[in-house]
């Protein structure tokens, strides 16, 4: 079991079918930072292209060559192993050492840029990601594909965490961690598991909003998130009309919970929907324990509560047919949004399973 329940998408009259990630070249991701390194400072900054390697493996190689703990290597987000990905890393300059960085070059790892900056690259310091995807064996009339792509760009898609976030047995390990019976693990592994738990609970709430067909509108008592920001606020009744207009303009979004301690809580209808979704979780699961207790157990792990937009949409979408059954897509997504969820919304159904993927693309 990789996830709690399937991701569901808004109803479409015709389901589309295609094959994603036939090869690493079919799934290409390029990270977009919100600024450009200064060129001077106490940290090396690298823009690296990798394939067949996940982010942590590259960080370990950089750390080993530099003779530093891997925790000192900076990167903005995790990237999939089974893809061609381009992302930035930072390594602190060690006095008296000049590592031969190019000695790490291989058929799976290439340095595209090397520069310096005055500080470490921190997690989450990311504008977004640009994707080039190849969909093969597409079934359906090209005109229908193009209509759906135009609709997707206009109305967006449910902002699910993709199957990558859950791995093969992450949620089973989560249950052990939250119950205090987990094996010893390092900080990185613990963080991945806690993130998987919060992502699963968010997806459960979002799926309920999709079922009720209110995932892309503001409900009474909604916790509203500003577009392109982590800033949130409680929607007041006297602001509802204005907020609905801002939502239509994609200036604000409805949000769902990333459970933990503290934080704002929704009210009225929005609170009821979240409660319904989380109360639908089983009290006892053979493999996952009492999932209903996960929000309280996450708070006990000193994880701070947060919110995530329920919807997203592709930016700068371009597409063309390579041949009658091969569609090439290019688009950008905000940080933390999964391209696989975008493609599933295009198809109209869940398609990507965790056993085909490795890590999240943040």
mmCIF file of N, CA and C in Angstrom, residues 110-196:
data_model
loop_
_atom_site.group_PDB
_atom_site.id
_atom_site.type_symbol
_atom_site.label_atom_id
_atom_site.label_comp_id
_atom_site.label_asym_id
_atom_site.label_seq_id
_atom_site.Cartn_x
_atom_site.Cartn_y
_atom_site.Cartn_z
ATOM 1 N N UNK A 110 26.417 15.974 -14.909
ATOM 2 C CA UNK A 110 27.166 16.989 -15.646
ATOM 3 C C UNK A 110 27.029 18.342 -14.956
ATOM 4 N N UNK A 111 28.144 19.057 -14.846
ATOM 5 C CA UNK A 111 28.120 20.419 -14.324
ATOM 6 C C UNK A 111 27.803 21.379 -15.474
ATOM 7 N N UNK A 112 26.665 22.037 -15.402
ATOM 8 C CA UNK A 112 26.273 22.982 -16.444
ATOM 9 C C UNK A 112 26.786 24.387 -16.146
ATOM 10 N N UNK A 113 26.832 24.753 -14.854
ATOM 11 C CA UNK A 113 27.339 26.063 -14.441
ATOM 12 C C UNK A 113 28.037 25.924 -13.103
ATOM 13 N N UNK A 114 29.084 26.709 -12.885
ATOM 14 C CA UNK A 114 29.765 26.798 -11.595
ATOM 15 C C UNK A 114 29.959 28.272 -11.272
ATOM 16 N N UNK A 115 29.594 28.669 -10.067
ATOM 17 C CA UNK A 115 29.761 30.053 -9.655
ATOM 18 C C UNK A 115 29.890 30.091 -8.131
ATOM 19 N N UNK A 116 29.784 31.277 -7.567
ATOM 20 C CA UNK A 116 29.863 31.431 -6.102
ATOM 21 C C UNK A 116 28.716 32.308 -5.645
ATOM 22 N N UNK A 117 28.412 32.185 -4.352
ATOM 23 C CA UNK A 117 27.380 33.012 -3.731
ATOM 24 C C UNK A 117 27.718 33.156 -2.255
ATOM 25 N N UNK A 118 27.059 34.115 -1.604
ATOM 26 C CA UNK A 118 27.446 34.424 -0.225
ATOM 27 C C UNK A 118 26.693 33.613 0.827
ATOM 28 N N UNK A 119 25.809 32.725 0.400
ATOM 29 C CA UNK A 119 25.101 31.911 1.399
ATOM 30 C C UNK A 119 24.656 30.572 0.809
ATOM 31 N N UNK A 120 24.265 29.681 1.707
ATOM 32 C CA UNK A 120 23.813 28.344 1.337
ATOM 33 C C UNK A 120 22.458 28.407 0.651
ATOM 34 N N UNK A 121 22.230 27.501 -0.287
ATOM 35 C CA UNK A 121 20.922 27.344 -0.908
ATOM 36 C C UNK A 121 20.029 26.573 0.054
ATOM 37 N N UNK A 122 18.930 27.167 0.446
ATOM 38 C CA UNK A 122 18.042 26.569 1.440
ATOM 39 C C UNK A 122 16.865 25.845 0.780
ATOM 40 N N UNK A 123 16.340 24.841 1.494
ATOM 41 C CA UNK A 123 15.163 24.127 1.018
ATOM 42 C C UNK A 123 13.993 25.091 0.854
ATOM 43 N N UNK A 124 13.287 24.939 -0.229
ATOM 44 C CA UNK A 124 12.116 25.757 -0.478
ATOM 45 C C UNK A 124 12.391 27.069 -1.188
ATOM 46 N N UNK A 125 13.675 27.437 -1.343
ATOM 47 C CA UNK A 125 14.012 28.683 -2.050
ATOM 48 C C UNK A 125 13.956 28.376 -3.544
ATOM 49 N N UNK A 126 12.747 28.362 -4.058
ATOM 50 C CA UNK A 126 12.521 27.892 -5.416
ATOM 51 C C UNK A 126 11.322 28.621 -6.005
ATOM 52 N N UNK A 127 11.495 29.150 -7.186
ATOM 53 C CA UNK A 127 10.387 29.813 -7.884
ATOM 54 C C UNK A 127 9.446 28.785 -8.495
ATOM 55 N N UNK A 128 10.007 27.750 -9.065
ATOM 56 C CA UNK A 128 9.203 26.726 -9.707
ATOM 57 C C UNK A 128 10.062 25.811 -10.539
ATOM 58 N N UNK A 129 9.418 25.016 -11.396
ATOM 59 C CA UNK A 129 10.118 24.077 -12.271
ATOM 60 C C UNK A 129 9.531 24.144 -13.673
ATOM 61 N N UNK A 130 10.420 24.039 -14.649
ATOM 62 C CA UNK A 130 9.980 23.959 -16.037
ATOM 63 C C UNK A 130 10.078 22.499 -16.482
ATOM 64 N N UNK A 131 9.039 22.022 -17.157
ATOM 65 C CA UNK A 131 8.957 20.621 -17.550
ATOM 66 C C UNK A 131 8.897 20.485 -19.072
ATOM 67 N N UNK A 132 9.560 19.453 -19.558
ATOM 68 C CA UNK A 132 9.373 18.998 -20.936
ATOM 69 C C UNK A 132 9.020 17.514 -20.859
ATOM 70 N N UNK A 133 7.785 17.189 -21.205
ATOM 71 C CA UNK A 133 7.290 15.827 -21.068
ATOM 72 C C UNK A 133 6.893 15.278 -22.430
ATOM 73 N N UNK A 134 7.125 13.997 -22.601
ATOM 74 C CA UNK A 134 6.707 13.305 -23.813
ATOM 75 C C UNK A 134 5.662 12.263 -23.428
ATOM 76 N N UNK A 135 4.462 12.405 -23.992
ATOM 77 C CA UNK A 135 3.402 11.431 -23.782
ATOM 78 C C UNK A 135 3.333 10.536 -25.013
ATOM 79 N N UNK A 136 3.533 9.248 -24.795
ATOM 80 C CA UNK A 136 3.556 8.301 -25.910
ATOM 81 C C UNK A 136 2.294 7.442 -25.916
ATOM 82 N N UNK A 137 2.000 6.880 -27.057
ATOM 83 C CA UNK A 137 0.837 5.993 -27.244
ATOM 84 C C UNK A 137 -0.447 6.700 -26.819
ATOM 85 N N UNK A 138 -0.579 7.948 -27.215
ATOM 86 C CA UNK A 138 -1.773 8.722 -26.865
ATOM 87 C C UNK A 138 -2.998 8.159 -27.594
ATOM 88 N N UNK A 139 -4.059 7.966 -26.845
ATOM 89 C CA UNK A 139 -5.312 7.482 -27.414
ATOM 90 C C UNK A 139 -6.356 8.587 -27.308
ATOM 91 N N UNK A 140 -7.004 8.871 -28.419
ATOM 92 C CA UNK A 140 -7.991 9.937 -28.450
ATOM 93 C C UNK A 140 -7.700 10.887 -29.597
ATOM 94 N N UNK A 141 -8.738 11.575 -30.057
ATOM 95 C CA UNK A 141 -8.581 12.511 -31.161
ATOM 96 C C UNK A 141 -7.704 13.689 -30.746
ATOM 97 N N UNK A 142 -6.784 14.127 -31.606
ATOM 98 C CA UNK A 142 -5.948 15.280 -31.275
ATOM 99 C C UNK A 142 -6.752 16.509 -30.864
ATOM 100 N N UNK A 143 -7.900 16.726 -31.509
ATOM 101 C CA UNK A 143 -8.723 17.893 -31.166
ATOM 102 C C UNK A 143 -9.200 17.814 -29.718
ATOM 103 N N UNK A 144 -9.511 16.598 -29.235
ATOM 104 C CA UNK A 144 -9.943 16.445 -27.848
ATOM 105 C C UNK A 144 -8.789 16.723 -26.892
ATOM 106 N N UNK A 145 -7.599 16.225 -27.214
ATOM 107 C CA UNK A 145 -6.427 16.515 -26.395
ATOM 108 C C UNK A 145 -6.205 18.022 -26.292
ATOM 109 N N UNK A 146 -6.306 18.700 -27.417
ATOM 110 C CA UNK A 146 -6.033 20.132 -27.420
ATOM 111 C C UNK A 146 -7.098 20.912 -26.658
ATOM 112 N N UNK A 147 -8.356 20.487 -26.758
ATOM 113 C CA UNK A 147 -9.416 21.123 -25.979
ATOM 114 C C UNK A 147 -9.176 20.945 -24.487
ATOM 115 N N UNK A 148 -8.770 19.759 -24.101
ATOM 116 C CA UNK A 148 -8.520 19.482 -22.689
ATOM 117 C C UNK A 148 -7.320 20.276 -22.178
ATOM 118 N N UNK A 149 -6.287 20.423 -23.005
ATOM 119 C CA UNK A 149 -5.116 21.201 -22.604
ATOM 120 C C UNK A 149 -5.498 22.666 -22.394
ATOM 121 N N UNK A 150 -6.316 23.206 -23.266
ATOM 122 C CA UNK A 150 -6.751 24.587 -23.122
ATOM 123 C C UNK A 150 -7.601 24.762 -21.866
ATOM 124 N N UNK A 151 -8.454 23.788 -21.588
ATOM 125 C CA UNK A 151 -9.274 23.828 -20.378
ATOM 126 C C UNK A 151 -8.402 23.745 -19.127
ATOM 127 N N UNK A 152 -7.387 22.890 -19.172
ATOM 128 C CA UNK A 152 -6.478 22.728 -18.040
ATOM 129 C C UNK A 152 -5.746 24.027 -17.748
ATOM 130 N N UNK A 153 -5.310 24.715 -18.777
ATOM 131 C CA UNK A 153 -4.591 25.968 -18.584
ATOM 132 C C UNK A 153 -5.504 27.046 -18.003
ATOM 133 N N UNK A 154 -6.777 26.992 -18.335
ATOM 134 C CA UNK A 154 -7.719 28.007 -17.867
ATOM 135 C C UNK A 154 -8.214 27.728 -16.455
ATOM 136 N N UNK A 155 -8.594 26.478 -16.170
ATOM 137 C CA UNK A 155 -9.246 26.159 -14.895
ATOM 138 C C UNK A 155 -8.327 25.514 -13.871
ATOM 139 N N UNK A 156 -7.144 25.046 -14.298
ATOM 140 C CA UNK A 156 -6.222 24.421 -13.367
ATOM 141 C C UNK A 156 -6.585 22.980 -13.064
ATOM 142 N N UNK A 157 -5.934 22.430 -12.041
ATOM 143 C CA UNK A 157 -6.132 21.035 -11.684
ATOM 144 C C UNK A 157 -5.969 20.867 -10.178
ATOM 145 N N UNK A 158 -6.535 19.812 -9.596
ATOM 146 C CA UNK A 158 -6.370 19.554 -8.162
ATOM 147 C C UNK A 158 -4.891 19.343 -7.831
ATOM 148 N N UNK A 159 -4.413 20.085 -6.844
ATOM 149 C CA UNK A 159 -2.981 20.151 -6.542
ATOM 150 C C UNK A 159 -2.547 19.009 -5.621
ATOM 151 N N UNK A 160 -2.777 17.780 -6.059
ATOM 152 C CA UNK A 160 -2.390 16.611 -5.269
ATOM 153 C C UNK A 160 -0.875 16.485 -5.154
ATOM 154 N N UNK A 161 -0.432 15.955 -4.023
ATOM 155 C CA UNK A 161 0.919 15.409 -3.952
ATOM 156 C C UNK A 161 0.924 14.133 -4.791
ATOM 157 N N UNK A 162 1.923 13.987 -5.651
ATOM 158 C CA UNK A 162 1.983 12.832 -6.529
ATOM 159 C C UNK A 162 2.464 11.582 -5.824
ATOM 160 N N UNK A 163 2.370 10.463 -6.541
ATOM 161 C CA UNK A 163 2.745 9.168 -5.972
ATOM 162 C C UNK A 163 4.190 9.137 -5.511
ATOM 163 N N UNK A 164 5.034 10.012 -6.111
ATOM 164 C CA UNK A 164 6.447 10.043 -5.724
ATOM 165 C C UNK A 164 6.619 10.328 -4.235
ATOM 166 N N UNK A 165 5.723 11.127 -3.673
ATOM 167 C CA UNK A 165 5.864 11.535 -2.281
ATOM 168 C C UNK A 165 5.738 10.354 -1.317
ATOM 169 N N UNK A 166 5.123 9.268 -1.775
ATOM 170 C CA UNK A 166 4.793 8.179 -0.851
ATOM 171 C C UNK A 166 5.674 6.948 -0.989
ATOM 172 N N UNK A 167 6.480 6.889 -2.046
ATOM 173 C CA UNK A 167 7.403 5.772 -2.173
ATOM 174 C C UNK A 167 6.697 4.430 -2.167
ATOM 175 N N UNK A 168 7.448 3.388 -1.808
ATOM 176 C CA UNK A 168 6.886 2.038 -1.803
ATOM 177 C C UNK A 168 6.244 1.694 -0.459
ATOM 178 N N UNK A 169 6.898 2.070 0.636
ATOM 179 C CA UNK A 169 6.380 1.704 1.959
ATOM 180 C C UNK A 169 6.487 2.870 2.948
ATOM 181 N N UNK A 170 6.516 4.085 2.419
ATOM 182 C CA UNK A 170 6.704 5.232 3.307
ATOM 183 C C UNK A 170 5.632 5.342 4.371
ATOM 184 N N UNK A 171 4.371 5.103 3.999
ATOM 185 C CA UNK A 171 3.296 5.299 4.970
ATOM 186 C C UNK A 171 3.301 4.214 6.048
ATOM 187 N N UNK A 172 3.743 3.015 5.703
ATOM 188 C CA UNK A 172 3.904 1.998 6.737
ATOM 189 C C UNK A 172 4.986 2.424 7.728
ATOM 190 N N UNK A 173 6.075 3.004 7.209
ATOM 191 C CA UNK A 173 7.129 3.505 8.089
ATOM 192 C C UNK A 173 6.634 4.691 8.907
ATOM 193 N N UNK A 174 5.767 5.514 8.315
ATOM 194 C CA UNK A 174 5.164 6.631 9.052
ATOM 195 C C UNK A 174 4.424 6.122 10.274
ATOM 196 N N UNK A 175 3.638 5.074 10.078
ATOM 197 C CA UNK A 175 2.860 4.529 11.195
ATOM 198 C C UNK A 175 3.769 4.106 12.339
ATOM 199 N N UNK A 176 4.905 3.490 12.009
ATOM 200 C CA UNK A 176 5.841 3.076 13.056
ATOM 201 C C UNK A 176 6.483 4.284 13.722
ATOM 202 N N UNK A 177 6.819 5.290 12.916
ATOM 203 C CA UNK A 177 7.431 6.488 13.479
ATOM 204 C C UNK A 177 6.482 7.193 14.448
ATOM 205 N N UNK A 178 5.232 7.363 14.047
ATOM 206 C CA UNK A 178 4.287 8.093 14.881
ATOM 207 C C UNK A 178 3.881 7.298 16.117
ATOM 208 N N UNK A 179 3.973 5.964 16.037
ATOM 209 C CA UNK A 179 3.626 5.137 17.196
ATOM 210 C C UNK A 179 4.820 4.865 18.097
ATOM 211 N N UNK A 180 6.018 5.326 17.685
ATOM 212 C CA UNK A 180 7.206 5.147 18.506
ATOM 213 C C UNK A 180 7.890 3.813 18.355
ATOM 214 N N UNK A 181 7.556 3.054 17.293
ATOM 215 C CA UNK A 181 8.161 1.727 17.107
ATOM 216 C C UNK A 181 9.069 1.683 15.880
ATOM 217 N N UNK A 182 9.420 2.842 15.328
ATOM 218 C CA UNK A 182 10.239 2.880 14.114
ATOM 219 C C UNK A 182 11.684 2.525 14.417
ATOM 220 N N UNK A 183 12.370 2.032 13.389
ATOM 221 C CA UNK A 183 13.809 1.801 13.479
ATOM 222 C C UNK A 183 14.515 3.153 13.586
ATOM 223 N N UNK A 184 15.757 3.127 13.992
ATOM 224 C CA UNK A 184 16.521 4.365 14.082
ATOM 225 C C UNK A 184 16.760 4.915 12.683
ATOM 226 N N UNK A 185 16.602 6.210 12.523
ATOM 227 C CA UNK A 185 16.778 6.820 11.211
ATOM 228 C C UNK A 185 17.395 8.200 11.368
ATOM 229 N N UNK A 186 17.969 8.711 10.273
ATOM 230 C CA UNK A 186 18.578 10.029 10.342
ATOM 231 C C UNK A 186 17.523 11.112 10.123
ATOM 232 N N UNK A 187 17.940 12.340 10.279
ATOM 233 C CA UNK A 187 17.021 13.480 10.199
ATOM 234 C C UNK A 187 16.360 13.574 8.831
ATOM 235 N N UNK A 188 17.135 13.291 7.778
ATOM 236 C CA UNK A 188 16.595 13.356 6.425
ATOM 237 C C UNK A 188 15.472 12.344 6.237
ATOM 238 N N UNK A 189 15.698 11.108 6.666
ATOM 239 C CA UNK A 189 14.678 10.073 6.521
ATOM 240 C C UNK A 189 13.431 10.409 7.333
ATOM 241 N N UNK A 190 13.633 10.895 8.549
ATOM 242 C CA UNK A 190 12.496 11.263 9.396
ATOM 243 C C UNK A 190 11.683 12.375 8.733
ATOM 244 N N UNK A 191 12.369 13.345 8.166
ATOM 245 C CA UNK A 191 11.667 14.441 7.504
ATOM 246 C C UNK A 191 10.841 13.965 6.322
ATOM 247 N N UNK A 192 11.389 13.026 5.536
ATOM 248 C CA UNK A 192 10.642 12.493 4.403
ATOM 249 C C UNK A 192 9.373 11.779 4.859
ATOM 250 N N UNK A 193 9.467 11.033 5.941
ATOM 251 C CA UNK A 193 8.303 10.291 6.421
ATOM 252 C C UNK A 193 7.228 11.227 6.964
ATOM 253 N N UNK A 194 7.630 12.225 7.739
ATOM 254 C CA UNK A 194 6.647 13.171 8.266
ATOM 255 C C UNK A 194 5.985 13.933 7.121
ATOM 256 N N UNK A 195 6.763 14.261 6.111
ATOM 257 C CA UNK A 195 6.209 14.933 4.944
ATOM 258 C C UNK A 195 5.203 14.032 4.222
ATOM 259 N N UNK A 196 5.513 12.745 4.126
ATOM 260 C CA UNK A 196 4.600 11.807 3.475
ATOM 261 C C UNK A 196 3.277 11.718 4.231
#
